mmCIF file of C-alpha atoms in Angstrom:
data_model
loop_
_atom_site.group_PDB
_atom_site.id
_atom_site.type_symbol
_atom_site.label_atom_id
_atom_site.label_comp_id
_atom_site.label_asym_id
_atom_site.label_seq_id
_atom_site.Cartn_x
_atom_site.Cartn_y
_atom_site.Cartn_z
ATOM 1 C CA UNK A 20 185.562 -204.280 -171.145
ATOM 2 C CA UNK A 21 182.711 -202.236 -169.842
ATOM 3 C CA UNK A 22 182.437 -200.817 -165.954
ATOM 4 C CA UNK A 23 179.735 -203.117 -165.386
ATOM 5 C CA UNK A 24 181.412 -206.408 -166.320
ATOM 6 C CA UNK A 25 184.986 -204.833 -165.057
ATOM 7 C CA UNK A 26 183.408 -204.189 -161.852
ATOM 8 C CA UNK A 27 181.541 -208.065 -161.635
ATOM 9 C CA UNK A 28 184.518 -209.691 -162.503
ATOM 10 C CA UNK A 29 186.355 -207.999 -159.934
ATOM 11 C CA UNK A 30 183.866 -209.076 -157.016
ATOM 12 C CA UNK A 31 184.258 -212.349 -158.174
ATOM 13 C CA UNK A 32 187.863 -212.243 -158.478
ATOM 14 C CA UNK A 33 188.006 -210.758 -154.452
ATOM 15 C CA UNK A 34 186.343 -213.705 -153.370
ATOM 16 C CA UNK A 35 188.752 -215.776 -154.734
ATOM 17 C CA UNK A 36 191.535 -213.595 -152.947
ATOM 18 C CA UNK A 37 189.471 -214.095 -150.016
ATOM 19 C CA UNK A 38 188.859 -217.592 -149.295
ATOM 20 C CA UNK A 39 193.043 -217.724 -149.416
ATOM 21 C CA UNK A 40 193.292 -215.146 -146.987
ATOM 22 C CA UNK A 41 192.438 -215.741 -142.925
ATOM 23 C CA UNK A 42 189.154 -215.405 -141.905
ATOM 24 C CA UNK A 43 186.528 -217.039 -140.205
ATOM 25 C CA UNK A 44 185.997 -220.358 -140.034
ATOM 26 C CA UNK A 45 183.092 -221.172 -142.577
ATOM 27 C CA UNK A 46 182.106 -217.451 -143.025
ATOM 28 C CA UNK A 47 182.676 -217.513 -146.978
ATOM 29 C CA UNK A 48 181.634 -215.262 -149.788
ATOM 30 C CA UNK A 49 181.470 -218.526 -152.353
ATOM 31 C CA UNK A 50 178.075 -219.045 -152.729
ATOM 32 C CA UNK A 51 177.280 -215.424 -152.589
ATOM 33 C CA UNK A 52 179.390 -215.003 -155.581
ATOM 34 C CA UNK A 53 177.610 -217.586 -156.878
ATOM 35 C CA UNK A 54 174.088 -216.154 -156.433
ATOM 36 C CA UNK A 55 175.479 -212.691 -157.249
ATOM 37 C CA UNK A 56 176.645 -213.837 -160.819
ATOM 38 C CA UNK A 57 173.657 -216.340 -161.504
ATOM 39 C CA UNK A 58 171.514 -212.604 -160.758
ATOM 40 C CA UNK A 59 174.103 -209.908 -162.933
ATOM 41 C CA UNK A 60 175.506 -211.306 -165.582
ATOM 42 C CA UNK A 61 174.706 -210.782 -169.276
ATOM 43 C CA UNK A 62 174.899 -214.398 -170.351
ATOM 44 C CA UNK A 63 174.632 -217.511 -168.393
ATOM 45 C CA UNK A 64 177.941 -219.440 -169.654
ATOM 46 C CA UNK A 65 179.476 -215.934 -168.121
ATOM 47 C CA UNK A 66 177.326 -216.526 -165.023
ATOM 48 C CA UNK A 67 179.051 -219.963 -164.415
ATOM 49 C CA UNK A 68 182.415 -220.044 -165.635
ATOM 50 C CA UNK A 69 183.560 -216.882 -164.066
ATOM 51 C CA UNK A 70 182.761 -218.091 -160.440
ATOM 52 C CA UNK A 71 184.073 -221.957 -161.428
ATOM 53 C CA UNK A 72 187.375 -220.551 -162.333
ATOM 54 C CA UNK A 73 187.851 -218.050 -159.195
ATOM 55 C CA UNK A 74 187.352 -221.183 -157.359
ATOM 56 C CA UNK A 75 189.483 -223.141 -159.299
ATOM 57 C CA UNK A 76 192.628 -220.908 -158.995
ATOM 58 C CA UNK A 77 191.974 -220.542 -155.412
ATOM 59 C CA UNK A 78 191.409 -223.913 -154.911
ATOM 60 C CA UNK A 79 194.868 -224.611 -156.650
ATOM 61 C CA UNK A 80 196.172 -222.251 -153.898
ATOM 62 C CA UNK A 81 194.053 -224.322 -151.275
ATOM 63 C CA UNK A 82 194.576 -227.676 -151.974
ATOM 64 C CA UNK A 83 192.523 -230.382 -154.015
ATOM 65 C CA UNK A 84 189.979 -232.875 -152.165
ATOM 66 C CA UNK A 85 187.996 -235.320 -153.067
ATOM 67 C CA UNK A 86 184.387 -233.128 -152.691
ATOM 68 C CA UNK A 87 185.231 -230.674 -155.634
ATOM 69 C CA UNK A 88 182.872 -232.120 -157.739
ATOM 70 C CA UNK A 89 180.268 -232.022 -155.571
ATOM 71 C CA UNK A 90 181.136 -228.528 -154.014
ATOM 72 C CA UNK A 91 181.174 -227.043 -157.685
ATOM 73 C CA UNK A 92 177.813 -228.784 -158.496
ATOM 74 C CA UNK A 93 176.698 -226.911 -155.692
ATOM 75 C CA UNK A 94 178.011 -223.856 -156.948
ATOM 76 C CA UNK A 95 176.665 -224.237 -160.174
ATOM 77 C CA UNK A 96 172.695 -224.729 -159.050
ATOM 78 C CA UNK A 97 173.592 -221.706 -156.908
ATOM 79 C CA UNK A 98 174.299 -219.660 -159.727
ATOM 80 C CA UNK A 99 171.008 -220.542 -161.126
ATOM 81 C CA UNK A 100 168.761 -219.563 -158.164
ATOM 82 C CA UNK A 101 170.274 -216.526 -159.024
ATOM 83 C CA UNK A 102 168.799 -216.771 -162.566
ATOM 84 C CA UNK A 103 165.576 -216.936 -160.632
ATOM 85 C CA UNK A 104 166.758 -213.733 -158.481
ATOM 86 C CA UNK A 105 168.317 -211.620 -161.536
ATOM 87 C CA UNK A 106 164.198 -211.648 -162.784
ATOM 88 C CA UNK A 107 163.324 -209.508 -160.310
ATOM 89 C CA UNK A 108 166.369 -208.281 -158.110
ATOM 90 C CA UNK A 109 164.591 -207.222 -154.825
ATOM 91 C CA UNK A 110 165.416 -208.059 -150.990
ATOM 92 C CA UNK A 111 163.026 -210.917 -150.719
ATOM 93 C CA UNK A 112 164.510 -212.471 -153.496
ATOM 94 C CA UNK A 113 167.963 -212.220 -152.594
ATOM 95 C CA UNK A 114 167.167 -213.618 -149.236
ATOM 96 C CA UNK A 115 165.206 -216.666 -150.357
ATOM 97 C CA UNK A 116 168.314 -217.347 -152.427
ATOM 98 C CA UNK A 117 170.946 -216.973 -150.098
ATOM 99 C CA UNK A 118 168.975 -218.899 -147.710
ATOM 100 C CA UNK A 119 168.021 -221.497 -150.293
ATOM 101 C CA UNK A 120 171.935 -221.494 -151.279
ATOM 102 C CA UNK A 121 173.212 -221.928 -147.539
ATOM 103 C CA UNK A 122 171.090 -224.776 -146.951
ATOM 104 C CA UNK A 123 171.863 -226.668 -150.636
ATOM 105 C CA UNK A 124 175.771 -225.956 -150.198
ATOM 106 C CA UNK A 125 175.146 -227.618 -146.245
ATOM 107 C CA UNK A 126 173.377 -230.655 -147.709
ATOM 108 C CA UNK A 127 175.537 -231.188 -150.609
ATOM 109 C CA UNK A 128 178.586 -230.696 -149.262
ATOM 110 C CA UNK A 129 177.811 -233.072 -145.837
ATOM 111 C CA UNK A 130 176.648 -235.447 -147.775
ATOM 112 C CA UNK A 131 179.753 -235.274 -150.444
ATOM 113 C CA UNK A 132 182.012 -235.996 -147.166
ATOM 114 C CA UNK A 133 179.691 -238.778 -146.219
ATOM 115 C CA UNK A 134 179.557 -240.639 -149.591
ATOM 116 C CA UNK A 135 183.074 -240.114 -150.866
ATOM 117 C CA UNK A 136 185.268 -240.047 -147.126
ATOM 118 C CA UNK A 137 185.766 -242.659 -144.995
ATOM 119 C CA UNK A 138 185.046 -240.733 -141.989
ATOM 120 C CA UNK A 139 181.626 -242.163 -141.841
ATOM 121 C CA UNK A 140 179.686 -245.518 -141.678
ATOM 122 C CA UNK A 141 178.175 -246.398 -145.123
ATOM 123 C CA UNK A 142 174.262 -245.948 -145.284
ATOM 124 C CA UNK A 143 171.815 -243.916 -143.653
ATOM 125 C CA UNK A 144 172.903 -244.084 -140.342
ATOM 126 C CA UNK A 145 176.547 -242.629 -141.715
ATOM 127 C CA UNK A 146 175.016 -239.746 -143.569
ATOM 128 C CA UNK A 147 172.632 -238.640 -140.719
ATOM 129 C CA UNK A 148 176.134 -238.537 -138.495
ATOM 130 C CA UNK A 149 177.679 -236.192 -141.400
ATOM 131 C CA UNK A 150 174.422 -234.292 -141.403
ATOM 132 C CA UNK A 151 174.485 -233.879 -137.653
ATOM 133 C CA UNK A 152 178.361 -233.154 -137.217
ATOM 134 C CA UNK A 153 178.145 -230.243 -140.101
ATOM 135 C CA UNK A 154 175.075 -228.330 -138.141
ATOM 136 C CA UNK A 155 177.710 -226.469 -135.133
ATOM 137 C CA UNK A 156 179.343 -224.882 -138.994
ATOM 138 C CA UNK A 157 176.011 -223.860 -140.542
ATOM 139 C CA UNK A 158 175.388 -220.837 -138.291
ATOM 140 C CA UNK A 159 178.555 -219.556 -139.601
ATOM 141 C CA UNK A 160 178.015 -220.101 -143.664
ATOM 142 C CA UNK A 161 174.799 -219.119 -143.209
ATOM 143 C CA UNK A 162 175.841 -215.343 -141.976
ATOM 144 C CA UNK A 163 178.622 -215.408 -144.329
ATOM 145 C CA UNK A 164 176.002 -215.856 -147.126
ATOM 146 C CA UNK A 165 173.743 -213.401 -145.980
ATOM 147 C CA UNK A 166 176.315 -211.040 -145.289
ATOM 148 C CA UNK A 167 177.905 -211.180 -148.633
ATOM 149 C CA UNK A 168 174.847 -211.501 -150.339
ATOM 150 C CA UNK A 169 173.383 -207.850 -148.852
ATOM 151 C CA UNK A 170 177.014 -206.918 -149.406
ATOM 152 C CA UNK A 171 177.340 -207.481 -152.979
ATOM 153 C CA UNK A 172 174.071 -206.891 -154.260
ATOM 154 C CA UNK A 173 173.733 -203.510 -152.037
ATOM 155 C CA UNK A 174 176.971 -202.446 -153.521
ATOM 156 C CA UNK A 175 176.006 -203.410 -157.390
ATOM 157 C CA UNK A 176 172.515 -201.782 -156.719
ATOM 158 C CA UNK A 177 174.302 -198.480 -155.460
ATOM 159 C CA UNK A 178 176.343 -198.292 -158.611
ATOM 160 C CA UNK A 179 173.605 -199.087 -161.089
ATOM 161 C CA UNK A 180 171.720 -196.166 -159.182
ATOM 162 C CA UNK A 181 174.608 -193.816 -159.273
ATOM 163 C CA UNK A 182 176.257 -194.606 -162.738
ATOM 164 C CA UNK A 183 173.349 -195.471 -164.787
ATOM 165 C CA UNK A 184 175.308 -195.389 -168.129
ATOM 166 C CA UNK A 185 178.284 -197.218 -166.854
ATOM 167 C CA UNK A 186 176.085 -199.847 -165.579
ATOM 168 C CA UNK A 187 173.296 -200.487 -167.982
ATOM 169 C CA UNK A 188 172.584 -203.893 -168.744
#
């Protein structure tokens, strides 16, 4: 393997580690490492699958629920805003998708624990109360995204500069 896909692989791979470790309640690098491979790798079936199966073997670690699907769905569109950002890799970019990813992964995932959990009323009503009781958490995804976002990319965009053969698409 190549520095460049050695070194992607392992970012993903430490977010895995993380999300087993202790940390802050919702402050998460998962959709970051979503976004980030959507934007760096080579090939888009490399793009998903990596990510899906650090979350799978940490999720093993974790414990199974009933959202998966929905959280990996999330994932998954994540890593293609991040086709969108890998066009044209610039701050802007990275920001609209980590704030376009925070708010999709808030939605999805709400709404997942509405519509398959029993801790709400069925219809609208139920789903604005699952809504509602996820916003106190958002403040906290939404600076672990951004965080690991300006993390990740800054650190990928200081090796590309600095190791231009290593790193070459």
């Amino acid at each position: 393997m190549n520095p460049r896909l050695t070194t992607l692989i392992s970012i993903i791979a430490l977010c895995a580690l993380y999300r087993v470790l202790p940390h802050p309640w919702n402050v998460s690098p998962v959709a970051a490492m979503a976004l980030f491979a959507g934007a760096h790798f080579q090939t888009r079936a490399m793009a998903v699958l990596v990510p899906l199966a650090a979350m799978a073997v940490s999720d093993l670690l974790l414990g199974l629920h009933p959202t998966l699907p929905f959280v990996y769905g999330a994932l998954v569109v994540t890593v293609a805003l991040g086709f969108w950002v890998g066009k044209d890799i610039n701050p802007a970019r990275v920001l609209a998708g980590s704030l376009s990813g925070s708010l999709l992964f808030f939605f999805v995932t709400n709404a997942a624990v509405w519509l398959v959990g029993d801790f709400y009323p069925a219809g609208i009503n139920g789903l604005w109360q699952a809504l509602a009781a996820g916003v106190p958490f958002f403040q906290y995804t939404l600076l672990g995204d951004l965080v690991f976002n300006a993390l990740f990319f800054g650190l990928f965009y200081a090796l590309e500069r600095h190791f231009p053969k290593q790193f070459a698409h």
